[in-house]
PDB file of C-alpha atoms in Angstrom:
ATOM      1  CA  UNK A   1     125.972  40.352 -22.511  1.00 42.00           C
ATOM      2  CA  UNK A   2     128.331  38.993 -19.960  1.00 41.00           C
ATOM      3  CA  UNK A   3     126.827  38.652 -16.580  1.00 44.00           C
ATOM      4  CA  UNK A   4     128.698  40.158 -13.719  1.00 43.00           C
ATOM      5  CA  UNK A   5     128.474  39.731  -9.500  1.00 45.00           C
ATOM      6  CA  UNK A   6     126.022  42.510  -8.651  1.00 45.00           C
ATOM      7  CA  UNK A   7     126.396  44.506  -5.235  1.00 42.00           C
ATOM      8  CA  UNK A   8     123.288  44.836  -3.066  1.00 43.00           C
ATOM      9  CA  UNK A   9     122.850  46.961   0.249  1.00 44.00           C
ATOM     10  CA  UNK A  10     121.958  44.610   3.178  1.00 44.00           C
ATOM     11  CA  UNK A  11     118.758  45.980   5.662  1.00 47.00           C
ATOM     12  CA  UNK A  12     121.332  47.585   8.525  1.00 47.00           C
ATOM     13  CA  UNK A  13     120.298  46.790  11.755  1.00 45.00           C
ATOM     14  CA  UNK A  14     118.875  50.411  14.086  1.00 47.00           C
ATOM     15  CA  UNK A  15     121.843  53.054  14.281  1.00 48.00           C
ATOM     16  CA  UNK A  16     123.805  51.207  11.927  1.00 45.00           C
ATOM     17  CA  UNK A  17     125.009  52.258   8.106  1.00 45.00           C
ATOM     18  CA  UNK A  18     124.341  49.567   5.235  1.00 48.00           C
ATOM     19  CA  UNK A  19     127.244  47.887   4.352  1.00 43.00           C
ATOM     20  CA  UNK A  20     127.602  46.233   0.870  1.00 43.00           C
ATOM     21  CA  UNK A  21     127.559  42.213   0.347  1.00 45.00           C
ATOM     22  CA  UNK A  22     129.323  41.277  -2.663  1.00 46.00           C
ATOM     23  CA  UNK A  23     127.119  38.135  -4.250  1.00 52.00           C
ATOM     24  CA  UNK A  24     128.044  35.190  -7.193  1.00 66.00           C
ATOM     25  CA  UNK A  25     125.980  34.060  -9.592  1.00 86.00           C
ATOM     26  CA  UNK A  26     124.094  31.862  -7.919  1.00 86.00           C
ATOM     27  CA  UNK A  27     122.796  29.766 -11.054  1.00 88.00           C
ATOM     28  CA  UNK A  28     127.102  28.702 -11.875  1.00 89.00           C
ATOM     29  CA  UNK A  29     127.684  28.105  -7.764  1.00 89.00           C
ATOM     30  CA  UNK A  30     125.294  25.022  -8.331  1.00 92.00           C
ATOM     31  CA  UNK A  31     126.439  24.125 -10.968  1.00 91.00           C
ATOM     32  CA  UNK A  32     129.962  24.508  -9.450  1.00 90.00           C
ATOM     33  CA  UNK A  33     128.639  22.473  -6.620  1.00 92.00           C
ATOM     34  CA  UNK A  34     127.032  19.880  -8.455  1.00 93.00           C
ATOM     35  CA  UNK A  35     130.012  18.818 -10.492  1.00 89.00           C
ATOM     36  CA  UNK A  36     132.386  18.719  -7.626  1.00 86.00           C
ATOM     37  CA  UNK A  37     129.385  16.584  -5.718  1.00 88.00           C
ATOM     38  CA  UNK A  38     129.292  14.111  -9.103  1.00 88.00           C
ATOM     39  CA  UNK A  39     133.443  13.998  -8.674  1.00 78.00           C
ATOM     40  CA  UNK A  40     132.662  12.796  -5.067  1.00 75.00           C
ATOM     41  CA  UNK A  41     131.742   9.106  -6.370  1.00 70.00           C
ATOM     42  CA  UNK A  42     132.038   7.856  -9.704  1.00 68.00           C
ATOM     43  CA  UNK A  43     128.112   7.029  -9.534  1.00 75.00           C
ATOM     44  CA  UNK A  44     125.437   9.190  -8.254  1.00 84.00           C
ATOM     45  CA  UNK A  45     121.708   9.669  -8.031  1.00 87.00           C
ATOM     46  CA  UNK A  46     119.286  12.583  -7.863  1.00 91.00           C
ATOM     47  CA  UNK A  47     119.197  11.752  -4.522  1.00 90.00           C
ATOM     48  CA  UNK A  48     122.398  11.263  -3.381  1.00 87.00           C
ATOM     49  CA  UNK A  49     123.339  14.534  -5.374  1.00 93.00           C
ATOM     50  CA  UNK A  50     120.695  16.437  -3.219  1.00 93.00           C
ATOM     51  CA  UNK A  51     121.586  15.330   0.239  1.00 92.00           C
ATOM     52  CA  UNK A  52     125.334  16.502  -0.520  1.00 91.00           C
ATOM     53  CA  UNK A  53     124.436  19.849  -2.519  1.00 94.00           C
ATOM     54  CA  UNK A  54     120.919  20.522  -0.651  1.00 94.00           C
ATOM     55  CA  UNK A  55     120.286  21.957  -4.189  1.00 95.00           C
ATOM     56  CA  UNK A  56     116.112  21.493  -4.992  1.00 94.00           C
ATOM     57  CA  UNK A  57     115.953  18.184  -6.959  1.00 93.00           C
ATOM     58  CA  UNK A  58     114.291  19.985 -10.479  1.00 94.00           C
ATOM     59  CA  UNK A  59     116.868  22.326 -10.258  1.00 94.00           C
ATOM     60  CA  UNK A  60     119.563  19.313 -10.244  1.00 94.00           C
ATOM     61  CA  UNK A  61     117.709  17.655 -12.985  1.00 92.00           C
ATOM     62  CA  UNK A  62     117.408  20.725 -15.459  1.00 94.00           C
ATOM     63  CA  UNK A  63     121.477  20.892 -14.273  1.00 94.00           C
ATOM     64  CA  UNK A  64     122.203  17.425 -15.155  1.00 93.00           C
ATOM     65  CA  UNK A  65     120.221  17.533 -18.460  1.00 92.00           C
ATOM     66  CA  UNK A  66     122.043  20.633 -19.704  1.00 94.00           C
ATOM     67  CA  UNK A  67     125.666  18.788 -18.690  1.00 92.00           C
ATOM     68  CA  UNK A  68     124.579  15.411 -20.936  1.00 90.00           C
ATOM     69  CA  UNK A  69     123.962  17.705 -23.047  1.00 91.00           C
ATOM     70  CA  UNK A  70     127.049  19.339 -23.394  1.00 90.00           C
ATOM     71  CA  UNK A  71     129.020  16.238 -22.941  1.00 89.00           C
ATOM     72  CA  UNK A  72     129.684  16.649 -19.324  1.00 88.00           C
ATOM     73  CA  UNK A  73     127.804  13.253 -17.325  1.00 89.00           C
ATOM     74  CA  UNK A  74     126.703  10.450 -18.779  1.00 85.00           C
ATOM     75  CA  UNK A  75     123.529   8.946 -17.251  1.00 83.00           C
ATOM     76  CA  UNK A  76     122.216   5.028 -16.828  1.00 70.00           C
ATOM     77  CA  UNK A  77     118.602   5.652 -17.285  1.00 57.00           C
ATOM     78  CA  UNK A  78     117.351   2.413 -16.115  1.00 55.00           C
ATOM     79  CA  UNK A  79     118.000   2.907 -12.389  1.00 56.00           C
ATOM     80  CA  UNK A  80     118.546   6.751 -12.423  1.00 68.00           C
ATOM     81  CA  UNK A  81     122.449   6.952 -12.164  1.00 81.00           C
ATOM     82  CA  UNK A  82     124.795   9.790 -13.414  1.00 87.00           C
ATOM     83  CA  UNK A  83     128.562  10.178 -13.797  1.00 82.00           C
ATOM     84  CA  UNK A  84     131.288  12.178 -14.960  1.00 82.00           C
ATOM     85  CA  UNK A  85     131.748  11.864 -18.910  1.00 82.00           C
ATOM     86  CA  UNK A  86     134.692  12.393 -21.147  1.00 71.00           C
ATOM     87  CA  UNK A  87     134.099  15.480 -21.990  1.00 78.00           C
ATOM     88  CA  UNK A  88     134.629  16.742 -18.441  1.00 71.00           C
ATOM     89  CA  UNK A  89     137.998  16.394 -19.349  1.00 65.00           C
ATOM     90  CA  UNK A  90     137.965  19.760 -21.508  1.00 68.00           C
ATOM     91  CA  UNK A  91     137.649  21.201 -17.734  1.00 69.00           C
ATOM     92  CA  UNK A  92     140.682  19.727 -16.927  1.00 53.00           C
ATOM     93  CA  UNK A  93     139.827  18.439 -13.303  1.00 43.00           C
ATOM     94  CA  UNK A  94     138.137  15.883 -11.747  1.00 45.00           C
ATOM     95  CA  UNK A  95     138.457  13.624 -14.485  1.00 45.00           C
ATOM     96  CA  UNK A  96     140.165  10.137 -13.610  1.00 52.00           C
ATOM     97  CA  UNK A  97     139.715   6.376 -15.579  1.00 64.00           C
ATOM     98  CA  UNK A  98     137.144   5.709 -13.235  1.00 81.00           C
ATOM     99  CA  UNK A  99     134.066   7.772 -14.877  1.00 83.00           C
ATOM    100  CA  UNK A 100     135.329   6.828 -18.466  1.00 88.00           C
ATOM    101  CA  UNK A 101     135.911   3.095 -17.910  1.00 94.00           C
ATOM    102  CA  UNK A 102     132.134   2.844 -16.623  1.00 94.00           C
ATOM    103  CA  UNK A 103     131.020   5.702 -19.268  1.00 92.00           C
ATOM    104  CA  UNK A 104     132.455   3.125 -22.322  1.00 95.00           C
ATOM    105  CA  UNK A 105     131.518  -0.458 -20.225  1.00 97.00           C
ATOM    106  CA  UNK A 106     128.006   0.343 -19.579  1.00 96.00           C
ATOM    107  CA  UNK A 107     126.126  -0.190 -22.784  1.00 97.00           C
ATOM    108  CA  UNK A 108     128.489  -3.558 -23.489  1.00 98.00           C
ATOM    109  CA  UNK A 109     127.076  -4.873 -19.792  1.00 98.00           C
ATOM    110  CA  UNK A 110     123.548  -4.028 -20.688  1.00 97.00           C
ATOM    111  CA  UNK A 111     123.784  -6.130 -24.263  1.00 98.00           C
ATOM    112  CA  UNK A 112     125.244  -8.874 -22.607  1.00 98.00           C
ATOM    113  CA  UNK A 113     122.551  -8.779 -19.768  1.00 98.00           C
ATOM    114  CA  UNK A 114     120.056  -8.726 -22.863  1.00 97.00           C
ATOM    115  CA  UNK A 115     121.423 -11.391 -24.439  1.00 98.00           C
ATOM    116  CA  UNK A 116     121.807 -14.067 -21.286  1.00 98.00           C
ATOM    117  CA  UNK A 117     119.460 -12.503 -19.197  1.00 98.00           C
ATOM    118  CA  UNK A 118     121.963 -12.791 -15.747  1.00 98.00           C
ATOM    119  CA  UNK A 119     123.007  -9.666 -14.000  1.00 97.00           C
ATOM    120  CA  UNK A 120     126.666  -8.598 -15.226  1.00 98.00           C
ATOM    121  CA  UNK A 121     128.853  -6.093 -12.979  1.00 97.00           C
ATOM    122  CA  UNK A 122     131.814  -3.654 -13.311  1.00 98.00           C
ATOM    123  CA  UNK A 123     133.769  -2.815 -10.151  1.00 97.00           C
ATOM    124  CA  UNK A 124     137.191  -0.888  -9.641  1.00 96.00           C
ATOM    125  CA  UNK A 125     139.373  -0.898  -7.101  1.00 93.00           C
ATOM    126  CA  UNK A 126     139.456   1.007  -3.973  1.00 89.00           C
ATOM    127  CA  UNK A 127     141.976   0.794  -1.126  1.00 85.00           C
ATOM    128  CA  UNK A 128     141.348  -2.226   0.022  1.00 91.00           C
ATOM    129  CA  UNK A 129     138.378  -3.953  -1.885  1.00 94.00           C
ATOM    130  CA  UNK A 130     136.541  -3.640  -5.141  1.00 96.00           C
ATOM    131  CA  UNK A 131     133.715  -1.590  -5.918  1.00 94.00           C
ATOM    132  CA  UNK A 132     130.468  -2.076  -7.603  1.00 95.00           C
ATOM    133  CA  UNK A 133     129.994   0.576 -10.129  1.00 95.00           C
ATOM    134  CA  UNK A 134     127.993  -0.665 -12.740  1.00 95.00           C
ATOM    135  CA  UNK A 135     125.508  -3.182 -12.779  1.00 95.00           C
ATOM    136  CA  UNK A 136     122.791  -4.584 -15.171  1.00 96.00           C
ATOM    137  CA  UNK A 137     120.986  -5.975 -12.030  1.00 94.00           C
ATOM    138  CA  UNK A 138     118.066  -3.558 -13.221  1.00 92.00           C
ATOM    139  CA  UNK A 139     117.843  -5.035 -16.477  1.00 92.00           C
ATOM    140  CA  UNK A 140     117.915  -8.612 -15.554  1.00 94.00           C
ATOM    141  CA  UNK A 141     114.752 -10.587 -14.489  1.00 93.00           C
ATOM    142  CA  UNK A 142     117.286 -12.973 -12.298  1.00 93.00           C
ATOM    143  CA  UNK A 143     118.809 -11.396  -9.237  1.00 88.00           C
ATOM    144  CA  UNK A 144     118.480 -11.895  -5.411  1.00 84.00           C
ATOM    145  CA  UNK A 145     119.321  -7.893  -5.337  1.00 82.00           C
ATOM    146  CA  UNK A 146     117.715  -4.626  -5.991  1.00 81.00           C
ATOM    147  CA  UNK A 147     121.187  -2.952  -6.718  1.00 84.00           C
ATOM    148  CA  UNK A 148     125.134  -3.639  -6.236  1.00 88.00           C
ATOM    149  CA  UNK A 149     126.148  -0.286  -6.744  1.00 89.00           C
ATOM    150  CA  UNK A 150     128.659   0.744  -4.519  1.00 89.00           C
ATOM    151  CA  UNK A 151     129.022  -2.371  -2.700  1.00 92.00           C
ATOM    152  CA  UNK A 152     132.597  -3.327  -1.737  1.00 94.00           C
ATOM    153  CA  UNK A 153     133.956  -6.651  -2.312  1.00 95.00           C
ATOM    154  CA  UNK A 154     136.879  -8.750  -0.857  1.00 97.00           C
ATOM    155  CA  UNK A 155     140.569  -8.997  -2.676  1.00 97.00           C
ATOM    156  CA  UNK A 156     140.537 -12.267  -1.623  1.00 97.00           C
ATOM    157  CA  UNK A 157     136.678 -14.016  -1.098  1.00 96.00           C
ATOM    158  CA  UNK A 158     135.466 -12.484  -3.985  1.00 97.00           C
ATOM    159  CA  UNK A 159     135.441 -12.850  -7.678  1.00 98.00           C
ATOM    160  CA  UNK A 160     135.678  -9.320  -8.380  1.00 98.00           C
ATOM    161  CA  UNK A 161     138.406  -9.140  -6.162  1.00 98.00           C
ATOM    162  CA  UNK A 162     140.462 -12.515  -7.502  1.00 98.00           C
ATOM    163  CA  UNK A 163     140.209 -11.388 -11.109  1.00 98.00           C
ATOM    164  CA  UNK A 164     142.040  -8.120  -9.942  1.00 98.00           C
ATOM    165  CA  UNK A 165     144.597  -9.782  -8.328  1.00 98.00           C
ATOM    166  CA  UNK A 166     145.420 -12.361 -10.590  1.00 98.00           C
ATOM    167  CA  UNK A 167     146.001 -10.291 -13.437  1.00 97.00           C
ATOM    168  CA  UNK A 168     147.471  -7.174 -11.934  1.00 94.00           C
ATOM    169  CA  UNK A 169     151.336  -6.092 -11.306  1.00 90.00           C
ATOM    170  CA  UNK A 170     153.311  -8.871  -8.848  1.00 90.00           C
ATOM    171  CA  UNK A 171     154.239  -5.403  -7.132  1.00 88.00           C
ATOM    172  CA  UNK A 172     150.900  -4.218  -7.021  1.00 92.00           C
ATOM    173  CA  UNK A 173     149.263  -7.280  -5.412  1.00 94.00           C
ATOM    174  CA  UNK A 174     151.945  -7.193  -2.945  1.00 91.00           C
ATOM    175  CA  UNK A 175     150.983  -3.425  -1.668  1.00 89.00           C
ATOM    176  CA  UNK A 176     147.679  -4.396  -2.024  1.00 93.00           C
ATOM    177  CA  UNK A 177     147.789  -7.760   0.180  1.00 94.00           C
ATOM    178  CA  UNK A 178     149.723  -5.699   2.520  1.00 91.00           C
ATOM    179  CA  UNK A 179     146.627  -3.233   3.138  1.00 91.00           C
ATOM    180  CA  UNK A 180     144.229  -5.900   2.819  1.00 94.00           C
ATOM    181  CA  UNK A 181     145.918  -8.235   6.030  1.00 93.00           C
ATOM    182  CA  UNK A 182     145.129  -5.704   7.992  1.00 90.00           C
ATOM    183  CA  UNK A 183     141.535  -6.266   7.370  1.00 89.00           C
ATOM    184  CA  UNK A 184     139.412  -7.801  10.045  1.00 88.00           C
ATOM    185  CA  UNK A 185     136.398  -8.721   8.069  1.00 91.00           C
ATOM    186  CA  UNK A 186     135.629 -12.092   7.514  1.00 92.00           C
ATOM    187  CA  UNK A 187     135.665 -12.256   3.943  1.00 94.00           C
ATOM    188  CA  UNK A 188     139.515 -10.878   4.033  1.00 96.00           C
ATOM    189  CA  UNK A 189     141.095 -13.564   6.238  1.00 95.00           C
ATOM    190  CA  UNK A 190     142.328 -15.686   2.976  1.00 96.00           C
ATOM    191  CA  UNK A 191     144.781 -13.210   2.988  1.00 96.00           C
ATOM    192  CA  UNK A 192     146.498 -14.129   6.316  1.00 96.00           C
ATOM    193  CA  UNK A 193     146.742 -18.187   4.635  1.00 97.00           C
ATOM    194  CA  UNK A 194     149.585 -16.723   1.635  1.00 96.00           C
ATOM    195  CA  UNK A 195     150.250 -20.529   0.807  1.00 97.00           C
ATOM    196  CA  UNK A 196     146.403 -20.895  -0.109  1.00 97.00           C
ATOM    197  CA  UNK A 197     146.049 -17.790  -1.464  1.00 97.00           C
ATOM    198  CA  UNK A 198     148.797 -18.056  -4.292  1.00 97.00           C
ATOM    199  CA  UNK A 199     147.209 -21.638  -5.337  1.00 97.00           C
ATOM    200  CA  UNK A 200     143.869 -19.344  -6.034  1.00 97.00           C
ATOM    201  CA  UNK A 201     145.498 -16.417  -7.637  1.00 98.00           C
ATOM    202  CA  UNK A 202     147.563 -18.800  -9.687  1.00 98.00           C
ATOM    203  CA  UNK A 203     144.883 -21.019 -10.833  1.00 97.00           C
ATOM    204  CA  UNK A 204     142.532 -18.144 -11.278  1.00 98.00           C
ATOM    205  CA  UNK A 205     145.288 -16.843 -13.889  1.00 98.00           C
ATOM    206  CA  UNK A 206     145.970 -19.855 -15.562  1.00 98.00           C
ATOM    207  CA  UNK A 207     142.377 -20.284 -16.648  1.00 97.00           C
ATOM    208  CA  UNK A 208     141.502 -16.915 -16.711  1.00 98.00           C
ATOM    209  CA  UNK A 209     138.812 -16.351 -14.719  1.00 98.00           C
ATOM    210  CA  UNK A 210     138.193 -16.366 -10.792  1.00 98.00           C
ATOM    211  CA  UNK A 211     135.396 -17.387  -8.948  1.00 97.00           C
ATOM    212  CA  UNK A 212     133.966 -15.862  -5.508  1.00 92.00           C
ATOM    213  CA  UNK A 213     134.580 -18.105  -2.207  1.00 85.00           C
ATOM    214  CA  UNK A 214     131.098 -20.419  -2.373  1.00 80.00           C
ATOM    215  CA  UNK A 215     131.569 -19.500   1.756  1.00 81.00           C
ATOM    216  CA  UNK A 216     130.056 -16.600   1.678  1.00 77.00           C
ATOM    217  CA  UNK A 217     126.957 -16.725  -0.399  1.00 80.00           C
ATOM    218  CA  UNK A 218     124.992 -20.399  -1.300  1.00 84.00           C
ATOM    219  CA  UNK A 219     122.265 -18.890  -3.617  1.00 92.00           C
ATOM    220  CA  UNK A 220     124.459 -17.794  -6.694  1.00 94.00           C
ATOM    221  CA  UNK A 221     127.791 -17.604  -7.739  1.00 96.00           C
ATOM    222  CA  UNK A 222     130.261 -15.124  -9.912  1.00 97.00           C
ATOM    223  CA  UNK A 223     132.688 -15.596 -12.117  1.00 98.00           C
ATOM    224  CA  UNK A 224     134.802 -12.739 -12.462  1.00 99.00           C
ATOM    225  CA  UNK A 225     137.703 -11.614 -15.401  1.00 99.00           C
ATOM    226  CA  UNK A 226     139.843  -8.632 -15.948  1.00 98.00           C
ATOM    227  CA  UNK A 227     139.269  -5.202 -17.728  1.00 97.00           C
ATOM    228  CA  UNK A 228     142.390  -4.612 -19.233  1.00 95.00           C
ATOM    229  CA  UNK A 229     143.734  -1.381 -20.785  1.00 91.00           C
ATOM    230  CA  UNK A 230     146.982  -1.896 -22.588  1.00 87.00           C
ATOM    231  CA  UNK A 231     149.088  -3.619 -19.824  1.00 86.00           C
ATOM    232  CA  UNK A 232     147.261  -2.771 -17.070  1.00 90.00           C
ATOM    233  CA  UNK A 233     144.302  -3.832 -15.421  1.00 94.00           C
ATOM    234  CA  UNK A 234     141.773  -1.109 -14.552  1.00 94.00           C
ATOM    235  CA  UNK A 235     138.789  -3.301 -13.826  1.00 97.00           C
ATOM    236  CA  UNK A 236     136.978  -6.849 -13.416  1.00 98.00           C
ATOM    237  CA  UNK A 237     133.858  -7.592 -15.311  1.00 99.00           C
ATOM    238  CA  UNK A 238     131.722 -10.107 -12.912  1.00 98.00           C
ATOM    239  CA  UNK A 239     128.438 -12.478 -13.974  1.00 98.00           C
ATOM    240  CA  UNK A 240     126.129 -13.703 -11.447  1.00 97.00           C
ATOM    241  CA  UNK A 241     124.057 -16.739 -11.340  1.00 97.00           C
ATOM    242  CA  UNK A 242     121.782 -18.732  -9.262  1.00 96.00           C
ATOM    243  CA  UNK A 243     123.787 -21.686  -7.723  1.00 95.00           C
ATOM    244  CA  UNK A 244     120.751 -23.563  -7.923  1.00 95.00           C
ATOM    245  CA  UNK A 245     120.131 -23.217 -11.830  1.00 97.00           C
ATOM    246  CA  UNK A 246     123.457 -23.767 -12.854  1.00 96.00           C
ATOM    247  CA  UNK A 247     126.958 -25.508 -11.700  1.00 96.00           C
ATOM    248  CA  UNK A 248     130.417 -23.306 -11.769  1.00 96.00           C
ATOM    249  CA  UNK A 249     130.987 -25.803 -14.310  1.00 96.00           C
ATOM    250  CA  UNK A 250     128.083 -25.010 -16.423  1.00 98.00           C
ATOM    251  CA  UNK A 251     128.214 -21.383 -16.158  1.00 98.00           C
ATOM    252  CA  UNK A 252     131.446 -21.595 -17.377  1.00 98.00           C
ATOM    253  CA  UNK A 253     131.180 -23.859 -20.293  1.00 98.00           C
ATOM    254  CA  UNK A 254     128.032 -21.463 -21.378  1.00 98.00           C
ATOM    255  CA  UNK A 255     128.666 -17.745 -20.581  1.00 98.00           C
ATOM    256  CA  UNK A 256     133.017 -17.522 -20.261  1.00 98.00           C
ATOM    257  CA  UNK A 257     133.413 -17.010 -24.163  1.00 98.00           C
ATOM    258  CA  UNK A 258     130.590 -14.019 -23.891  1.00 98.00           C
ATOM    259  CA  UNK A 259     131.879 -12.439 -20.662  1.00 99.00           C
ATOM    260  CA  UNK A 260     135.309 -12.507 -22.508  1.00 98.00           C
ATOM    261  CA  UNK A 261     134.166 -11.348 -25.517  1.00 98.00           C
ATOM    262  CA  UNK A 262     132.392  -8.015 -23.954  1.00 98.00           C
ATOM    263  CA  UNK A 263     135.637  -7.545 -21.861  1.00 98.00           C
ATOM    264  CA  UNK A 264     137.727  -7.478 -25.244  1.00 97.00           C
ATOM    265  CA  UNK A 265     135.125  -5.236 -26.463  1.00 98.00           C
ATOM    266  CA  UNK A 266     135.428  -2.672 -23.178  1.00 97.00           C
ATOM    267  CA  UNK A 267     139.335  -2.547 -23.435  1.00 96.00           C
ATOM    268  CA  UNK A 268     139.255  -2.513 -27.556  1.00 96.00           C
ATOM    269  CA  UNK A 269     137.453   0.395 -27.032  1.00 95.00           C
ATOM    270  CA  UNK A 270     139.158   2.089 -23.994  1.00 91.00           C
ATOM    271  CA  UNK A 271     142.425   2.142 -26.027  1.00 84.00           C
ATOM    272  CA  UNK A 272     145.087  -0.170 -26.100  1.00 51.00           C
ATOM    273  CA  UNK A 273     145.504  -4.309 -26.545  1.00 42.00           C
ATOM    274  CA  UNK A 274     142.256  -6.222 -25.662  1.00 45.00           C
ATOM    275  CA  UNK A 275     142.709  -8.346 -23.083  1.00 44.00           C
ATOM    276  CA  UNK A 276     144.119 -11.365 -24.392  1.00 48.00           C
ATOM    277  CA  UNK A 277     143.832 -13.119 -21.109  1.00 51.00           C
ATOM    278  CA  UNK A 278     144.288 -17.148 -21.686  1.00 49.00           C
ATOM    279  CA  UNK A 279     140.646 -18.763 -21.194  1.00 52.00           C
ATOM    280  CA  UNK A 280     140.678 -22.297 -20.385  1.00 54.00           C
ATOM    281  CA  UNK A 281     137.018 -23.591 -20.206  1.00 48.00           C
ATOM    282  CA  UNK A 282     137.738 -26.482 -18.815  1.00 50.00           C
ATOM    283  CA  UNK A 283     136.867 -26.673 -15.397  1.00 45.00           C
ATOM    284  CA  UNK A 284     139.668 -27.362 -12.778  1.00 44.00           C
ATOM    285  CA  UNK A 285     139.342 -30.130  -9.629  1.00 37.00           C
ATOM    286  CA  UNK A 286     139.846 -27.589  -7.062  1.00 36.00           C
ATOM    287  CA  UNK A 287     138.111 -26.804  -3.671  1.00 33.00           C
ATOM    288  CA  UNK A 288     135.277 -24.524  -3.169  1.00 34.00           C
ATOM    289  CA  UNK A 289     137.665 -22.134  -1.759  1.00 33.00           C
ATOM    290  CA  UNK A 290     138.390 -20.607  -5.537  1.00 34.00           C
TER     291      UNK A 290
END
């Protein structure tokens, strides 16, 4: 039997007729409500689902559990994250690379993490920055942090941010640079030094991998490399280590091939050409700035 709005009579107030109130089914609204709140952010938690929904937590959960099931959100057990899936697709909205870059990069991250034990981390961009939305940093037994997600991270200071725009579009790093000198955070003003910049972006792409601005953290460093689908790039893959267990040089002669090898594996299975970015493992003589 197909369910139907039902009509009920509200309590009139004195002297007044009842007048009818036309109501939904309330069980779909939430579940209406909670995938628009999931298409909000390409990562979400219980928690972050109920303060934008206000819908009761076990009602969320039994709503999230019946959308895995179906196809609908993927979930990261480990630190209780959800996201859109490909088959939200078949509803033909709200369905971007975003959710299905993270849905097919997650369980490569976690094997590498298992593997090396070092915290590995997928970020997209965003405006004006890239952002965290993946990270093993639960799985590994060596991080400074609790969690990366959603963290945004410089164009220019950052590895994340470097990987993307060494290896995307000339036209595309233009537009981006453009937003990006308009930044007055700290971490952005590389961008207002073009001369510098290009050097970084340049060596970054003729080795194949970037490396974040040693400025602006001491205890660890990331080296960062491009997600690539077909000719574009739709991510960076970043892997962070304590600065004082291992040199740039080290990490690089050790965990480059691996890194590289998962990010062949993401785009391989994303569709299209792996990467095929040139790796050269020898380490450059060039300032900390890269």
């Amino acid at each position: 039997m197909v369910s139907t709005p039902r009509t009920i009579a509200a309590t009139p107030a004195p002297g007044r007729p009842a007048s009818p109130i036309r109501t939904g089914i309330r069980s779909v609204e939430r579940a209406i409500e909670l995938l628009q709140a999931l298409n909000r952010q390409p990562v979400s938690t219980i928690d972050d689902l109920y303060r934008r929904t206000a819908i009761p937590k076990a009602t969320i959960a039994r709503l999230l559990r019946t959308f895995e099931a179906k196809g609908l959100v993927g979930q990261s057990s480990r630190f209780g994250a959800y996201y859109l899936a490909a088959g939200v697709a078949s509803l033909n909205c709200g369905y971007v690379h975003g959710p299905r870059v993270i849905e097919v990069a997650a369980p490569f991250c976690d094997e590498l993490t298992r593997e090396i034990k070092w915290p590995t981390t997928l970020a997209l961009f965003d405006v004006d920055a890239m952002v965290v939305r993946y990270s093993t940093i639960p799985q590994s037994p060596l991080s400074l942090l609790h969690s990366s997600i959603n963290l945004r991270r410089s164009m220019v200071g950052r590895a994340l941010g470097r990987a993307y725009l060494a290896f995307c579009s000339a036209e595309e790093q233009e537009l981006i640079l453009g937003v990006v000198r308009q930044s007055g955070r700290d971490e952005d003003r590389l961008a207002h030094d073009p001369a510098n910049l290009k050097r970084i972006l340049e060596t970054t792409r003729a080795r194949g991998y970037a490396l974040r601005d040693l400025e602006f953290s001491k205890q660890s460093c990331t080296m960062a490399i491009p997600v690539r689908q077909g000719d574009a790039t739709v991510a960076t893959l970043g892997l962070t280590w304590f600065s004082s267990v291992l040199t740039p040089e080290q990490a690089v002669e050790r965990y480059l091939a691996k890194l590289q090898a998962t990010a062949d594996r993401i785009s391989a299975t994303l569709g299209g050409s792996e990467c095929k970015t040139p790796v050269n493992t020898e380490f450059p003589g060039v300032s900390g700035s890269v």
